[in-house]
Short mmCIF file of C-alpha atoms in Angstrom, two decimals:
data_model
loop_
_atom_site.label_atom_id
_atom_site.label_comp_id
_atom_site.label_asym_id
_atom_site.label_seq_id
_atom_site.Cartn_x
_atom_site.Cartn_y
_atom_site.Cartn_z
CA MET A 1 0.00 0.00 0.00
CA ARG A 2 1.41 3.35 -1.05
CA VAL A 3 0.75 6.06 1.52
CA LEU A 4 1.43 9.77 1.09
CA LEU A 5 1.86 11.46 4.48
CA ILE A 6 1.43 15.22 4.54
CA GLY A 7 2.82 16.99 7.62
CA ALA A 8 5.32 14.33 8.64
CA ASN A 9 7.49 16.90 10.47
CA GLY A 10 4.86 17.88 13.05
CA HIS A 11 4.29 16.52 16.55
CA LEU A 12 1.71 13.98 15.40
CA GLY A 13 3.13 13.50 11.90
CA ARG A 14 6.44 12.16 13.19
CA HIS A 15 4.68 9.46 15.19
CA VAL A 16 2.35 8.61 12.31
CA ALA A 17 5.41 8.20 10.07
CA ASP A 18 7.03 5.86 12.60
CA ARG A 19 3.84 3.80 12.86
CA LEU A 20 3.42 3.50 9.09
CA LEU A 21 7.10 2.69 8.52
CA ALA A 22 6.76 -0.19 10.99
CA ASP A 23 4.16 -1.78 8.71
CA PRO A 24 6.05 -3.80 6.06
CA ALA A 25 3.03 -3.57 3.76
CA VAL A 26 3.28 0.24 3.57
CA GLN A 27 5.40 2.21 1.11
CA LEU A 28 5.58 5.67 2.65
CA THR A 29 6.28 9.01 0.98
CA ALA A 30 6.48 12.13 3.16
CA LEU A 31 5.46 15.51 1.75
CA GLY A 32 6.10 18.72 3.66
CA ARG A 33 7.84 22.06 4.00
CA GLY A 34 10.91 20.74 5.82
CA ASP A 35 14.24 19.72 4.29
CA ASP A 36 13.84 16.16 5.57
CA ALA A 37 10.60 15.56 3.64
CA ASP A 38 10.82 13.22 0.65
CA VAL A 39 9.11 15.94 -1.38
CA ARG A 40 9.09 19.63 -0.42
CA PHE A 41 5.73 21.25 -0.96
CA ASP A 42 3.91 24.04 0.89
CA LEU A 43 0.18 23.32 0.86
CA SER A 44 -0.73 26.86 1.91
CA THR A 45 0.89 28.39 -1.19
CA GLY A 46 1.28 25.50 -3.66
CA SER A 47 -1.23 25.04 -6.47
CA PRO A 48 -3.68 22.11 -6.66
CA GLY A 49 -2.40 21.46 -10.17
CA ALA A 50 1.16 20.87 -8.98
CA LEU A 51 -0.01 18.51 -6.25
CA THR A 52 -2.28 16.70 -8.72
CA ARG A 53 0.67 16.00 -11.01
CA PHE A 54 2.60 14.59 -8.05
CA LEU A 55 -0.37 12.38 -7.03
CA ASP A 56 -0.65 11.05 -10.57
CA ALA A 57 3.06 10.24 -10.58
CA VAL A 58 3.19 8.53 -7.15
CA HIS A 59 -0.34 7.07 -7.30
CA PRO A 60 -0.88 6.54 -3.55
CA GLY A 61 -3.71 4.41 -2.26
CA VAL A 62 -4.04 6.54 0.88
CA VAL A 63 -3.28 10.18 1.64
CA VAL A 64 -2.91 11.11 5.32
CA ASN A 65 -3.18 14.82 6.11
CA CYS A 66 -1.47 15.72 9.42
CA ALA A 67 -0.50 19.22 8.27
CA GLY A 68 -1.70 22.34 10.04
CA ALA A 69 -1.01 25.08 12.57
CA VAL A 70 -2.17 25.42 16.17
CA ARG A 71 -1.09 29.00 16.82
CA GLY A 72 -0.94 32.21 14.83
CA SER A 73 -3.23 34.91 13.57
CA ALA A 74 -6.66 34.03 12.22
CA ARG A 75 -5.31 34.61 8.73
CA ASP A 76 -2.37 32.26 9.32
CA LEU A 77 -4.65 29.57 10.77
CA ILE A 78 -7.01 29.75 7.80
CA ARG A 79 -4.08 29.54 5.40
CA HIS A 80 -2.34 26.60 7.05
CA ASN A 81 -5.44 24.65 8.14
CA THR A 82 -8.25 25.47 5.73
CA VAL A 83 -6.60 26.55 2.47
CA ALA A 84 -4.08 23.74 2.75
CA THR A 85 -6.85 21.17 3.15
CA ALA A 86 -8.74 22.69 0.22
CA THR A 87 -5.63 22.13 -1.91
CA VAL A 88 -5.48 18.48 -0.85
CA CYS A 89 -9.16 17.87 -1.61
CA GLU A 90 -9.06 19.63 -4.97
CA SER A 91 -5.91 17.77 -5.99
CA LEU A 92 -7.42 14.40 -5.07
CA ARG A 93 -10.57 15.20 -7.05
CA ARG A 94 -8.48 16.08 -10.11
CA SER A 95 -6.12 13.13 -9.78
CA GLY A 96 -6.73 9.71 -11.22
CA CYS A 97 -5.16 7.95 -8.24
CA GLY A 98 -8.46 7.42 -6.41
CA ALA A 99 -6.72 7.60 -3.03
CA ARG A 100 -8.53 7.40 0.29
CA LEU A 101 -8.09 10.51 2.48
CA VAL A 102 -7.45 10.31 6.22
CA HIS A 103 -7.73 13.86 7.56
CA VAL A 104 -6.67 14.72 11.12
CA GLY A 105 -9.17 17.12 12.61
CA CYS A 106 -9.39 18.44 16.16
CA ALA A 107 -11.83 18.45 19.07
CA ALA A 108 -11.63 22.26 19.00
CA GLU A 109 -14.12 21.99 16.13
CA TYR A 110 -16.81 21.12 18.68
CA GLY A 111 -16.30 24.14 20.92
CA PRO A 112 -17.55 24.32 24.53
CA SER A 113 -19.57 21.44 25.96
CA GLN A 114 -21.60 20.87 29.09
CA ALA A 115 -19.67 19.71 32.15
CA GLY A 116 -20.09 15.98 32.71
CA SER A 117 -21.10 15.27 29.11
CA SER A 118 -19.34 13.17 26.48
CA THR A 119 -19.16 14.74 23.03
CA GLY A 120 -20.24 12.41 20.25
CA GLU A 121 -19.70 12.78 16.53
CA ASP A 122 -23.32 13.89 16.11
CA ALA A 123 -22.78 17.00 18.25
CA VAL A 124 -23.35 20.29 16.42
CA PRO A 125 -19.93 21.97 16.08
CA ARG A 126 -19.72 25.44 17.62
CA PRO A 127 -16.01 26.33 17.64
CA GLY A 128 -15.05 28.99 20.14
CA SER A 129 -11.72 30.10 18.68
CA PRO A 130 -10.19 31.03 15.31
CA TYR A 131 -8.23 27.79 15.52
CA GLY A 132 -11.41 25.75 15.92
CA VAL A 133 -13.11 27.65 13.09
CA SER A 134 -10.18 26.99 10.73
CA LYS A 135 -10.12 23.28 11.60
CA LEU A 136 -13.89 22.90 11.26
CA ALA A 137 -13.82 24.58 7.85
CA ALA A 138 -11.11 22.12 6.79
CA SER A 139 -13.11 19.12 8.02
CA GLU A 140 -16.25 20.35 6.27
CA LEU A 141 -14.27 20.61 3.02
CA VAL A 142 -13.19 16.99 3.44
CA LEU A 143 -16.68 15.74 4.34
CA GLY A 144 -18.26 17.58 1.41
CA SER A 145 -15.60 16.64 -1.12
CA GLY A 146 -17.20 13.43 -2.36
CA LEU A 147 -13.92 11.61 -1.71
CA ASP A 148 -13.44 8.33 0.13
CA ALA A 149 -12.53 10.17 3.32
CA ILE A 150 -12.54 10.00 7.09
CA VAL A 151 -11.99 12.81 9.62
CA LEU A 152 -10.38 11.87 12.94
CA ARG A 153 -11.31 14.48 15.54
CA VAL A 154 -8.38 14.22 17.93
CA PHE A 155 -8.73 15.44 21.51
CA SER A 156 -5.88 16.84 23.66
CA LEU A 157 -2.54 15.36 22.58
CA THR A 158 0.08 14.34 25.08
CA GLY A 159 3.14 12.09 25.17
CA PRO A 160 6.65 12.32 23.70
CA GLY A 161 7.44 15.29 21.50
CA THR A 162 4.86 17.53 23.18
CA PRO A 163 5.81 21.10 22.15
CA THR A 164 7.36 23.21 24.90
CA GLY A 165 4.91 26.01 24.10
CA SER A 166 1.86 23.83 24.75
CA PRO A 167 0.12 23.83 28.16
CA LEU A 168 1.59 20.48 29.21
CA GLY A 169 5.00 21.36 27.79
CA ARG A 170 5.08 24.62 29.72
CA LEU A 171 3.93 22.88 32.88
CA ALA A 172 6.80 20.40 32.65
CA GLU A 173 9.22 23.25 31.98
CA ALA A 174 7.97 25.16 35.04
CA MET A 175 8.45 22.10 37.21
CA ARG A 176 11.95 21.54 35.80
CA ARG A 177 12.98 25.11 36.62
CA VAL A 178 11.65 24.88 40.18
CA MET A 179 13.51 21.63 40.81
CA GLN A 180 16.69 22.82 39.11
CA GLN A 181 16.77 26.01 41.15
CA GLY A 182 16.17 24.15 44.39
CA GLU A 183 12.85 25.86 45.05
CA GLY A 184 10.50 23.48 46.80
CA GLU A 185 7.24 25.26 46.11
CA LEU A 186 5.42 25.29 42.79
CA ARG A 187 2.67 27.90 42.56
CA LEU A 188 0.18 27.68 39.72
CA ALA A 189 -3.19 29.13 38.80
CA GLY A 190 -5.84 28.04 36.33
CA LEU A 191 -5.82 24.30 37.08
CA GLY A 192 -9.58 23.80 37.00
CA VAL A 193 -9.77 23.11 33.25
CA GLN A 194 -10.61 19.50 32.33
CA ARG A 195 -9.52 17.92 29.07
CA ASP A 196 -9.58 14.49 27.45
CA PHE A 197 -5.89 13.58 27.01
CA VAL A 198 -4.77 10.99 24.47
CA ASP A 199 -1.22 9.86 23.80
CA VAL A 200 0.22 10.80 20.42
CA ARG A 201 1.32 7.19 19.81
CA ASP A 202 -2.24 5.99 20.31
CA VAL A 203 -3.42 8.61 17.82
CA ALA A 204 -0.83 7.34 15.33
CA ARG A 205 -2.33 3.87 15.76
CA ALA A 206 -5.77 5.34 15.04
CA VAL A 207 -4.49 6.97 11.84
CA HIS A 208 -3.01 3.63 10.75
CA ALA A 209 -6.31 1.87 11.48
CA ALA A 210 -8.27 4.53 9.58
CA ALA A 211 -6.00 4.14 6.57
CA LEU A 212 -6.77 0.42 6.44
CA SER A 213 -10.49 0.72 7.12
CA ALA A 214 -13.46 1.62 4.93
CA ALA A 215 -15.01 3.91 7.58
CA GLN A 216 -16.07 7.37 6.46
CA GLY A 217 -17.34 10.51 8.17
CA VAL A 218 -16.17 11.72 11.57
CA VAL A 219 -14.62 9.55 14.30
CA ASN A 220 -13.51 10.88 17.70
CA ILE A 221 -10.08 9.89 18.99
CA GLY A 222 -9.61 10.40 22.72
CA SER A 223 -9.38 8.55 26.01
CA GLY A 224 -13.05 8.96 26.90
CA ARG A 225 -12.19 10.53 30.26
CA ALA A 226 -11.84 14.17 31.20
CA VAL A 227 -8.96 14.91 33.57
CA ARG A 228 -8.57 18.08 35.60
CA LEU A 229 -5.26 19.88 35.16
CA ARG A 230 -4.88 19.77 38.93
CA GLU A 231 -4.66 15.97 38.65
CA VAL A 232 -2.20 16.27 35.76
CA VAL A 233 0.08 18.39 37.95
CA SER A 234 -0.05 15.78 40.73
CA VAL A 235 0.83 12.94 38.37
CA LEU A 236 3.64 14.95 36.76
CA ALA A 237 5.05 15.83 40.20
CA ARG A 238 5.06 12.15 41.11
CA VAL A 239 6.86 10.98 37.96
CA ALA A 240 9.32 13.89 38.25
CA GLY A 241 10.10 13.17 41.87
CA HIS A 242 9.02 16.65 42.92
CA THR A 243 8.42 16.37 46.67
CA GLY A 244 7.74 20.02 47.39
CA PRO A 245 4.25 21.45 47.77
CA VAL A 246 2.17 22.42 44.77
CA HIS A 247 -0.02 25.39 45.61
CA GLU A 248 -2.94 26.42 43.48
CA VAL A 249 -3.43 30.14 43.88
CA ASP A 250 -6.23 32.37 42.71
CA GLU A 251 -5.78 33.34 39.08
CA HIS A 252 -6.30 37.00 40.03
CA HIS A 253 -3.48 36.88 42.57
CA PRO A 254 -0.78 39.39 41.53
CA GLY A 255 2.10 37.62 39.88
CA ALA A 256 0.50 34.21 40.11
CA PRO A 257 1.93 31.93 37.41
CA GLN A 258 -0.90 30.48 35.36
CA MET A 259 -1.29 27.50 33.14
CA PRO A 260 -1.42 28.89 29.61
CA PRO A 261 -4.92 28.76 28.17
CA TYR A 262 -5.67 26.01 25.73
CA PRO A 263 -5.93 27.44 22.20
CA ASP A 264 -9.05 25.40 21.50
CA GLY A 265 -11.76 27.73 22.85
CA CYS A 266 -13.55 24.79 24.47
CA GLY A 267 -14.09 26.25 27.94
CA PRO A 268 -13.58 24.38 31.20
CA TRP A 269 -14.69 20.88 30.12
CA GLN A 270 -14.23 18.49 27.23
CA GLN A 271 -14.60 14.73 27.07
CA ALA A 272 -14.88 12.45 24.04
CA ASP A 273 -17.40 9.76 23.32
CA VAL A 274 -15.06 7.21 21.73
CA ARG A 275 -17.47 4.37 20.99
CA SER A 276 -17.30 4.96 17.23
CA ALA A 277 -13.51 4.53 17.24
CA ARG A 278 -13.95 1.19 18.99
CA ASP A 279 -16.81 -0.01 16.80
CA ARG A 280 -15.71 1.33 13.40
CA LEU A 281 -11.91 1.22 13.63
CA GLY A 282 -11.32 -1.45 16.27
CA TRP A 283 -9.27 1.15 18.16
CA ARG A 284 -8.87 1.73 21.87
CA PRO A 285 -6.30 3.86 23.71
CA ARG A 286 -3.52 1.79 25.26
CA ILE A 287 -1.16 4.30 26.88
CA GLY A 288 -2.15 5.76 30.22
CA LEU A 289 -1.73 9.38 31.24
CA GLU A 290 1.07 8.61 33.71
CA GLU A 291 3.23 7.03 30.98
CA SER A 292 2.54 9.97 28.66
CA LEU A 293 3.51 12.49 31.33
CA ALA A 294 6.62 10.48 32.25
CA ASP A 295 7.77 10.79 28.63
CA ILE A 296 7.08 14.53 28.62
CA TRP A 297 9.05 14.87 31.84
CA MET A 298 12.00 12.85 30.54
CA GLU A 299 12.33 15.24 27.60
CA ALA A 300 11.98 18.32 29.82
CA ALA A 301 14.52 17.03 32.35
CA CYS A 302 17.09 16.50 29.61
CA ARG A 303 16.74 20.09 28.44
CA ILE A 304 19.56 22.42 29.47
#
């Protein structure tokens, strides 16, 4: 099976590449903006015609789209998330390769949800941020393209390679600094947010399963359990060996260090209904939150 992976240099894309390369039945080609891509191509500026010619030459059976941006201006997000996906869809429609499309969406497309609820694929999307809007527009392009396509709505990523600028990456960095400087006390604000965390390696397994399946439409990929950031801090402190107190202070306290807000615009609660992933893809998460956080901590602790 020939697979074209778009966005192989990103946090998720690197793990998807590793997963696909481990399958001896897969012939993988990586397309991206980085020098280490097999083919350099910028989806946000490249023409559908150029990508169509490449698809006709390579003739993949599956195209996996992991490309996109999490941060930036609304214009940047639309360019890298929505316009880029439009280029992929248009190119696949023009091409004679007939490839299946696996598009990686995001739970930010759903927007805020009621505390205690599990968000299913039939929920009406109401994104609460420019990021969520740009990702929803991309998913709608895929779903309305007429292609053999599936959208994986991925919830909050964790695990190895977590960017240092992300909430969990910055939390690990704050803990590293406190321990390195010999300060026993870690003071944080804004730990009431609850998110559904899923390890990036489990998501890579879901992408692999989606590539091999005939499932179409939207499928949620998450753990199925919302976890409060306060609990995340406790687990991270345990795996890091941080024995000092962790104080949660009022977010309005002058100078109180806060957890950076999630860029998803989903409010204080989000939890996935993951029954479709189990039933349609045969997928379940395998890696627990403690293992994911231990890997994040190992990378942070090795940073000078």
